[in-house]
mmCIF file of C-alpha atoms and ligand atoms in Angstrom:
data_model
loop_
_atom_site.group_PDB
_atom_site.id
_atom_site.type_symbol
_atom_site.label_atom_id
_atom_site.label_comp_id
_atom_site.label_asym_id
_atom_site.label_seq_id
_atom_site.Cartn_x
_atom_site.Cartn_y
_atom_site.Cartn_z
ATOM 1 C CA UNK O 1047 -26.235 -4.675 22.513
ATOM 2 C CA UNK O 1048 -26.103 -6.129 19.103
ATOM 3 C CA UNK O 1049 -23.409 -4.795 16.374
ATOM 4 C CA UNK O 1050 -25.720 -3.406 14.619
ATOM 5 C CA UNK O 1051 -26.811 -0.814 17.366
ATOM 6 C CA UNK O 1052 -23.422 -0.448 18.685
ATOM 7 C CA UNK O 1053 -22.606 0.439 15.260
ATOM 8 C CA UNK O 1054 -25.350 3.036 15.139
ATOM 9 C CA UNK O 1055 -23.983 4.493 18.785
ATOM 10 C CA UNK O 1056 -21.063 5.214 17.153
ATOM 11 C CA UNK O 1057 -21.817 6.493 14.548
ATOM 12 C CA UNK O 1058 -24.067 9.052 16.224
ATOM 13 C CA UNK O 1059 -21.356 9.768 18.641
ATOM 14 C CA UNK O 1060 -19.323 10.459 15.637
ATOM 15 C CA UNK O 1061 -21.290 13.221 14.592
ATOM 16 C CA UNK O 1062 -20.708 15.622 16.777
ATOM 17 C CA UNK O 1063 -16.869 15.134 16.687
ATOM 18 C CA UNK O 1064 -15.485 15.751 13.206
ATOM 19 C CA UNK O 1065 -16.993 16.340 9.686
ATOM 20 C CA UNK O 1066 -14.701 13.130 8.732
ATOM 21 C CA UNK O 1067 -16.789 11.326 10.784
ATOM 22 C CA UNK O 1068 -20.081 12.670 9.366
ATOM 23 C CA UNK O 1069 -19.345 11.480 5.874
ATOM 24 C CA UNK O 1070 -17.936 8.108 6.940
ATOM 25 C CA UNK O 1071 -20.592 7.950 9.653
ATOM 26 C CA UNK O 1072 -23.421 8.265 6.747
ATOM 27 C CA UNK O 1073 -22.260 5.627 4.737
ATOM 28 C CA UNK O 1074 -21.994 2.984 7.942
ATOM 29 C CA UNK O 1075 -25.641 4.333 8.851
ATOM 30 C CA UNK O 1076 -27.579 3.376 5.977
ATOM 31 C CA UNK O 1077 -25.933 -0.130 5.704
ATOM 32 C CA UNK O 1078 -25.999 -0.939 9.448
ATOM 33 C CA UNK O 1079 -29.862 -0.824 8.737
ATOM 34 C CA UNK O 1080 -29.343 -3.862 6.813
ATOM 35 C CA UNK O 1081 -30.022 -7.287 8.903
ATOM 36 C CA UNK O 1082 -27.894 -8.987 5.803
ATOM 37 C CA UNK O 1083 -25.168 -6.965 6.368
ATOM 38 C CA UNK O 1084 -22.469 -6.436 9.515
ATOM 39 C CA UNK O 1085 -20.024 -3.367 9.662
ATOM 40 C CA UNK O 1086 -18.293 -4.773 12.328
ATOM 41 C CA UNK O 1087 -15.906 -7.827 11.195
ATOM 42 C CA UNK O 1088 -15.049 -10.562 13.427
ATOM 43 C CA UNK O 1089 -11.320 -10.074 15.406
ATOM 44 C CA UNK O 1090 -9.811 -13.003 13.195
ATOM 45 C CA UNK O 1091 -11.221 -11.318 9.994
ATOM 46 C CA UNK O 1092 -9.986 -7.888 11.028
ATOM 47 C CA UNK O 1093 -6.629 -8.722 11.348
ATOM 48 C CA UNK O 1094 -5.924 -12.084 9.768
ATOM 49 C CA UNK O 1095 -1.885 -11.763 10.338
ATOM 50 C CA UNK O 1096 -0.853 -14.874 8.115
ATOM 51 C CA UNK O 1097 1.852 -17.106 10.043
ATOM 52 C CA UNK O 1098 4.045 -17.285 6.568
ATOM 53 C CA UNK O 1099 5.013 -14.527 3.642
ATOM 54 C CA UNK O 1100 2.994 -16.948 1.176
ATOM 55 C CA UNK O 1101 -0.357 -16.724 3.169
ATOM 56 C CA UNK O 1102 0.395 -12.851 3.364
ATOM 57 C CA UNK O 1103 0.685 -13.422 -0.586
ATOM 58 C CA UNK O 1104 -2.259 -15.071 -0.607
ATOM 59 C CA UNK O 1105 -4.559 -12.403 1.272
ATOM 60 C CA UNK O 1106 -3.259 -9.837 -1.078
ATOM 61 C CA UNK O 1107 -3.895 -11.220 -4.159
ATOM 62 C CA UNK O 1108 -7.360 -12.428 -3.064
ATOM 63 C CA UNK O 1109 -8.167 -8.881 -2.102
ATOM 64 C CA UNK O 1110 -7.152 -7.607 -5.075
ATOM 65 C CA UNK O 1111 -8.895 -9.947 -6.911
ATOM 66 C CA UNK O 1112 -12.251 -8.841 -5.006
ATOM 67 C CA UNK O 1113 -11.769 -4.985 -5.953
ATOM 68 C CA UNK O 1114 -11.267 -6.273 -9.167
ATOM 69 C CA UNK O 1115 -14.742 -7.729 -9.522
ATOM 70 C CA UNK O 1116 -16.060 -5.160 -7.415
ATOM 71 C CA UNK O 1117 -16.787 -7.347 -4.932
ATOM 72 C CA UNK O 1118 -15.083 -5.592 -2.039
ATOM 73 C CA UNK O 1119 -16.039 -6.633 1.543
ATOM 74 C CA UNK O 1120 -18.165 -3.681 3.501
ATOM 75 C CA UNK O 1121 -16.291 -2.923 6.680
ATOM 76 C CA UNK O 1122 -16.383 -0.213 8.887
ATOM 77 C CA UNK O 1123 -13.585 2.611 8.816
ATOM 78 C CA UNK O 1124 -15.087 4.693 11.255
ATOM 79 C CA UNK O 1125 -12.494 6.246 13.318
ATOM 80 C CA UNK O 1126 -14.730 6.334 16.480
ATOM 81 C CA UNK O 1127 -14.269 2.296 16.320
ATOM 82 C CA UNK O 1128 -12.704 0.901 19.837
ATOM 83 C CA UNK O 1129 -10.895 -1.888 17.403
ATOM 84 C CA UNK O 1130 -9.486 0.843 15.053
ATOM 85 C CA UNK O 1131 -8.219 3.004 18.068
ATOM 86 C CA UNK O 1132 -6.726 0.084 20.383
ATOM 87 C CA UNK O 1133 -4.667 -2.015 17.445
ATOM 88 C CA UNK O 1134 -2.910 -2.841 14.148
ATOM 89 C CA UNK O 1135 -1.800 -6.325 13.261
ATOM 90 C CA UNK O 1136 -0.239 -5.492 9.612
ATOM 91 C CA UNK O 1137 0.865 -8.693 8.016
ATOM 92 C CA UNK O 1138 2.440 -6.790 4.922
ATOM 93 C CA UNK O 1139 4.353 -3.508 4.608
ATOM 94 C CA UNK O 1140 3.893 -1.751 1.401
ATOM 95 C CA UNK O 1141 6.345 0.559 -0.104
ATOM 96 C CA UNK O 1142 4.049 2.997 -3.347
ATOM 97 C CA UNK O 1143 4.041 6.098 -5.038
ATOM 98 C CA UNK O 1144 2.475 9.200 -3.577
ATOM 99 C CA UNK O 1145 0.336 8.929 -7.314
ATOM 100 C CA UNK O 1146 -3.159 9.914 -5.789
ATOM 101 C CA UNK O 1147 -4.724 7.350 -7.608
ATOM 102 C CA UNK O 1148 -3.363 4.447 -5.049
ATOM 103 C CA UNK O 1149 -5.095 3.629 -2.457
ATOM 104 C CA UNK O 1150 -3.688 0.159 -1.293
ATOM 105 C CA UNK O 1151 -6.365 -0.318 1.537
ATOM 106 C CA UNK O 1152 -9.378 -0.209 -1.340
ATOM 107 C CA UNK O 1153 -6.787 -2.316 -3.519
ATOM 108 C CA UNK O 1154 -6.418 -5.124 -1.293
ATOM 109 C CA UNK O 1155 -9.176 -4.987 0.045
ATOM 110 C CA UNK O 1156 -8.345 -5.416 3.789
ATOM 111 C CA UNK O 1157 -9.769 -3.880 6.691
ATOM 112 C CA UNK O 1158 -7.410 -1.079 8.352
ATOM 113 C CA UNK O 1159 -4.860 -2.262 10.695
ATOM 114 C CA UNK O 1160 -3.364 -4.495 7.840
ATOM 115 C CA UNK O 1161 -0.824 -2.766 5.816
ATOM 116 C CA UNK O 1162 1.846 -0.596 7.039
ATOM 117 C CA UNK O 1163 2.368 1.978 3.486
ATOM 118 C CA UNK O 1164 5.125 3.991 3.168
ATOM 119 C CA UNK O 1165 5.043 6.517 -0.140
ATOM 120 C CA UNK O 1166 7.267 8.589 -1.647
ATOM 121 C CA UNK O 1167 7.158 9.770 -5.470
ATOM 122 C CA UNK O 1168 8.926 6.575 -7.494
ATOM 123 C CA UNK O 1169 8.550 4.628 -4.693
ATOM 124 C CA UNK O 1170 12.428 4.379 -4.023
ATOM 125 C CA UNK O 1171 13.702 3.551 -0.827
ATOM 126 C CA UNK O 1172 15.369 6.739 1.077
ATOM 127 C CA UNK O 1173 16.215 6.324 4.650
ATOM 128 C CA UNK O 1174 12.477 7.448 5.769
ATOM 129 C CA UNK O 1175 11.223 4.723 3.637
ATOM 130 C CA UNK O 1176 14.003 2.203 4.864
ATOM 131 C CA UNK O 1177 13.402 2.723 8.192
ATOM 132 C CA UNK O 1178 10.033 2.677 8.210
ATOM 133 C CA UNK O 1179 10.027 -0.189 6.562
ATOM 134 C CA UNK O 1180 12.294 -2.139 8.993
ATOM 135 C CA UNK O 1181 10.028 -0.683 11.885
ATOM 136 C CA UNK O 1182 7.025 -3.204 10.489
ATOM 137 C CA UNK O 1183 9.445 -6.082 9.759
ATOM 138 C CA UNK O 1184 10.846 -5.511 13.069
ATOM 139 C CA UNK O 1185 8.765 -4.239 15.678
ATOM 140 C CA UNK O 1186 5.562 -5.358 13.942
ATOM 141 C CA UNK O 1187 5.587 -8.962 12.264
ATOM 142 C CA UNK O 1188 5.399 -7.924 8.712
ATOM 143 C CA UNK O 1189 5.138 -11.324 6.551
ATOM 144 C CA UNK O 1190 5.504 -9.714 3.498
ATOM 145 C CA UNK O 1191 7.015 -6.157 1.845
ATOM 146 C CA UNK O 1192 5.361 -5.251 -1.646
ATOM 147 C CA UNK O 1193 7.329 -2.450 -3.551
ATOM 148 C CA UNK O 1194 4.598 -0.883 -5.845
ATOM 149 C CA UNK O 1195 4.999 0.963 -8.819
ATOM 150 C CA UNK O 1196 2.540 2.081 -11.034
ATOM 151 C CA UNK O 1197 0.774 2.772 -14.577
ATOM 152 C CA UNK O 1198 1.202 6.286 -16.092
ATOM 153 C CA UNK O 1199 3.977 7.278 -12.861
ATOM 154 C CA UNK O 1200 5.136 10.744 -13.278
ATOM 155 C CA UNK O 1201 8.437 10.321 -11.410
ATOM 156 C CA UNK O 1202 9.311 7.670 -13.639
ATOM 157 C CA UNK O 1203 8.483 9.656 -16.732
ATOM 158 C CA UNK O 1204 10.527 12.507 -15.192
ATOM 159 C CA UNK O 1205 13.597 10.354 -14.753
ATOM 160 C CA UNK O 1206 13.338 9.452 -18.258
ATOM 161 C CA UNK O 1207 13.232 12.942 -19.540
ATOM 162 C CA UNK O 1208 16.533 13.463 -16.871
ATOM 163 C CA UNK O 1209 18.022 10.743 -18.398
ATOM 164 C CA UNK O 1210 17.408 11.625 -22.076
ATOM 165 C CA UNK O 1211 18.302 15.000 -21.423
ATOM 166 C CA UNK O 1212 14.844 16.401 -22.087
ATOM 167 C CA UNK O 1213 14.026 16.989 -18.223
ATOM 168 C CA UNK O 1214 15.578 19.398 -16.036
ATOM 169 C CA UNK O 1215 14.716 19.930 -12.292
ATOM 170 C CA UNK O 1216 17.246 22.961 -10.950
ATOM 171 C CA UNK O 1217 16.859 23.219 -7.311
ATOM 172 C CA UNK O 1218 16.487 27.157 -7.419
ATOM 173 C CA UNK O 1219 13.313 26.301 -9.298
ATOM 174 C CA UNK O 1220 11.808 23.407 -8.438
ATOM 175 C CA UNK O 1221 13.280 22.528 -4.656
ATOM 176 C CA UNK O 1222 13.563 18.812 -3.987
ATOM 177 C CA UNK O 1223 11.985 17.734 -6.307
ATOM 178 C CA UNK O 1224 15.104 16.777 -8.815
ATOM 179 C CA UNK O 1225 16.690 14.701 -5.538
ATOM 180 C CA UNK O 1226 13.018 12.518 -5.623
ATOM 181 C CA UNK O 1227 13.602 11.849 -9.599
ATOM 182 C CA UNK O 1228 16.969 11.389 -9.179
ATOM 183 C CA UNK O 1229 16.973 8.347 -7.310
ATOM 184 C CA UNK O 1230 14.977 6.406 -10.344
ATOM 185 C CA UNK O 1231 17.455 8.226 -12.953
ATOM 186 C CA UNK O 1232 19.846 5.908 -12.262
ATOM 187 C CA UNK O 1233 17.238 2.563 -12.850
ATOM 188 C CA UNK O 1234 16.407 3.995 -16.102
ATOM 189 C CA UNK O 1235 20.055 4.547 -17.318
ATOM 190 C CA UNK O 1236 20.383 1.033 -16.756
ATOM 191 C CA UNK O 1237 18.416 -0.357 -19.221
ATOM 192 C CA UNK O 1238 19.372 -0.690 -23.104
ATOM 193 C CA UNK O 1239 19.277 2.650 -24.894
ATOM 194 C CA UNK O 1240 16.578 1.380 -27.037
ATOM 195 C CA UNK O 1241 14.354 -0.379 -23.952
ATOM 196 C CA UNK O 1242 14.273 3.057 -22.047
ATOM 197 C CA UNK O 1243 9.609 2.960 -22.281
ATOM 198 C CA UNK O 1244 8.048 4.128 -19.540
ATOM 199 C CA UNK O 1245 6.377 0.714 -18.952
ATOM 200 C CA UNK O 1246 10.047 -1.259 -18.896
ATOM 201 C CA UNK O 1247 11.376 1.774 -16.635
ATOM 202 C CA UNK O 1248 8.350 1.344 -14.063
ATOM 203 C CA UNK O 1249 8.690 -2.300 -13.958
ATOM 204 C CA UNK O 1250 12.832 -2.236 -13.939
ATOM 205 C CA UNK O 1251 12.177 0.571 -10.683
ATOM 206 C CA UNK O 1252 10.548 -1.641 -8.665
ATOM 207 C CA UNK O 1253 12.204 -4.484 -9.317
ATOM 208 C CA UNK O 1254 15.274 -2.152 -8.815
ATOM 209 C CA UNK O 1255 14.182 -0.875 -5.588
ATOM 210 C CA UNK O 1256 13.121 -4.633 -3.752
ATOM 211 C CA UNK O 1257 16.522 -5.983 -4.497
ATOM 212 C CA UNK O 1258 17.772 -3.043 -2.735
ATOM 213 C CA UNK O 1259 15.604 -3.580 0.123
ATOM 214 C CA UNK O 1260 16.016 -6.674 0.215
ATOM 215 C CA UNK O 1261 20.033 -6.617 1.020
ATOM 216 C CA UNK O 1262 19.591 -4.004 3.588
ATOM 217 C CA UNK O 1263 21.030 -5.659 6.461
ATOM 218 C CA UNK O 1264 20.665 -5.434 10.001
ATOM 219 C CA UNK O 1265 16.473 -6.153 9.456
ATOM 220 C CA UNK O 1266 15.429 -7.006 6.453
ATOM 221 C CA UNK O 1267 18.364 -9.297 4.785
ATOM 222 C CA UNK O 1268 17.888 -11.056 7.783
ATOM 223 C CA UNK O 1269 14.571 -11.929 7.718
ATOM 224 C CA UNK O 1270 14.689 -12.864 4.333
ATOM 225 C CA UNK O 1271 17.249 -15.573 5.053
ATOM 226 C CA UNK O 1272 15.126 -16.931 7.698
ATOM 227 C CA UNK O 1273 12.152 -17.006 5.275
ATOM 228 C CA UNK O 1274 10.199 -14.689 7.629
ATOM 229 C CA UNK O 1275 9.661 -11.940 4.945
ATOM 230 C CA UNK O 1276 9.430 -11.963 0.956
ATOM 231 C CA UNK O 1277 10.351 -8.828 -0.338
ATOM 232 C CA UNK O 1278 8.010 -8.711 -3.758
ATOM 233 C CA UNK O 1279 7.949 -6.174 -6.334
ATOM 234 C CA UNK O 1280 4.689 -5.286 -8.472
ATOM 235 C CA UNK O 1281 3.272 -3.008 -10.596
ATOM 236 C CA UNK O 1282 -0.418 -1.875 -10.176
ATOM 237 C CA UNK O 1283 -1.984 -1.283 -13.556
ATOM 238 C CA UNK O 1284 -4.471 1.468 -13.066
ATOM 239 C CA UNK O 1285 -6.793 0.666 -15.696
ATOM 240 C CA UNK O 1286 -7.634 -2.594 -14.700
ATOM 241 C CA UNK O 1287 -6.755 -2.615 -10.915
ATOM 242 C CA UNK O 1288 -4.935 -5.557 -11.464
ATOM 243 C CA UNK O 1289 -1.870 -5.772 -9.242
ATOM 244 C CA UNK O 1290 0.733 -9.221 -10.225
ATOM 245 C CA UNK O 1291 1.631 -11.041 -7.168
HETATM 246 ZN ZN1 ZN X 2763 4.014 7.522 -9.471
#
């Protein structure tokens, strides 16, 4: 049976299961018509797993690069896919903002399996996120941890507003939500009075929140020494898509 009809199979054993898989399934059906075109990468392509944090580097900022140009490979994120169901191979953890507009899949362009995200508003690193974090590193081969911030981040323009006194996040009111800010408050009253933009405060939180990581001992300081991880810190510019790795 030839990829192409094991891709239609599936896909038609999709159907009946979940409306997911109908409006996945739809979009893998029209291009698995195509002789030009495979839905089905090859194993090594699927999950590359770069031997050093540079190559992981590397993969990342050519997939970026591709969604960039809109160029993005076709794959197939079915979830009735044996591959998808059996195995992940991530070769970079990624640590992002709950923003909706991030999708770090589409903006690196890698088939799923790859990256191991872990969000939280601010993208700060709380024990969930720590842990999480030292789960890929540690149990999983991570090559490389990217701490993402992002254009136009509403936790970061909270913390300004807490930190300028304009913002106010009473926990009768607004539940957790103050504790999420108030771990990027304390970025933000770091920088010069007059330096406190929202751009400068994005960038200074996630280089803030790497160096962090990056001393956490017993995992990740570690593996950092050994040069078995980089811990990198970015900022995805929504506009563009361009992320600076
Ligand atoms: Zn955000």
């Amino acid at each position: 049976m030839s990829d192409t009809q094991l891709s239609r199979r599936r896909l038609v054993a999709g159907l009946g299961t979940a409306a997911g898989a109908v409006a996945l399934g739809a979009g893998c059906g029209s291009s698995a018509k195509s002789k030009t075109t495979t839905t089905t990468p090859a194993p090594g392509a699927q999950f590359p797993h770069p031997a050093t944090p540079d190559a992981a580097l590397d993969l990342l900022r050519a997939g970026n690069q591709r969604y960039r140009n809109s160029q993005v490979e076709l794959r197939d994120f079915s979830p009735v896919t044996e591959q998808a169901a059996k195995a992940q191979k991530p070769f970079a953890a990624i640590i992002t903002c709950a923003d909706s507009r991030i999708s770090p899949t589409l903006l690196f362009d890698i088939a799923a399996g790859n990256l191991f995200v872990s969000r939280v508003a601010g993208n700060t690193i709380d024990e969930g996120m720590l842990g999480s974090t030292e789960y890929a590193v540690a149990k999983l081969g991570v090559k490389v941890v990217v701490v993402m911030g992002h254009s136009d981040c509403g936790a970061v323009k909270a913390a300004i507003g807490v930190a300028d006194g304009s913002a106010h996040f009473p926990a009768d009111h607004y539940g957790s939500i103050g504790a999420v800010v108030d771990r990027v408050v304390p970025v933000v009253n770091g920088l010069p009075a007059g330096q406190r933009t929202l751009e400068r405060a994005t960038t200074a939180n996630a280089s803030a929140q790497a160096k962090k990581l990056a001393a956490k001992e017993p995992v990740i300081a570690p593996a950092v020494a050994a040069g078995k991880l980089r811990v990198v810190s970015t900022v995805y510019d929504i506009a563009s898509g361009q992320i600076p790795l």
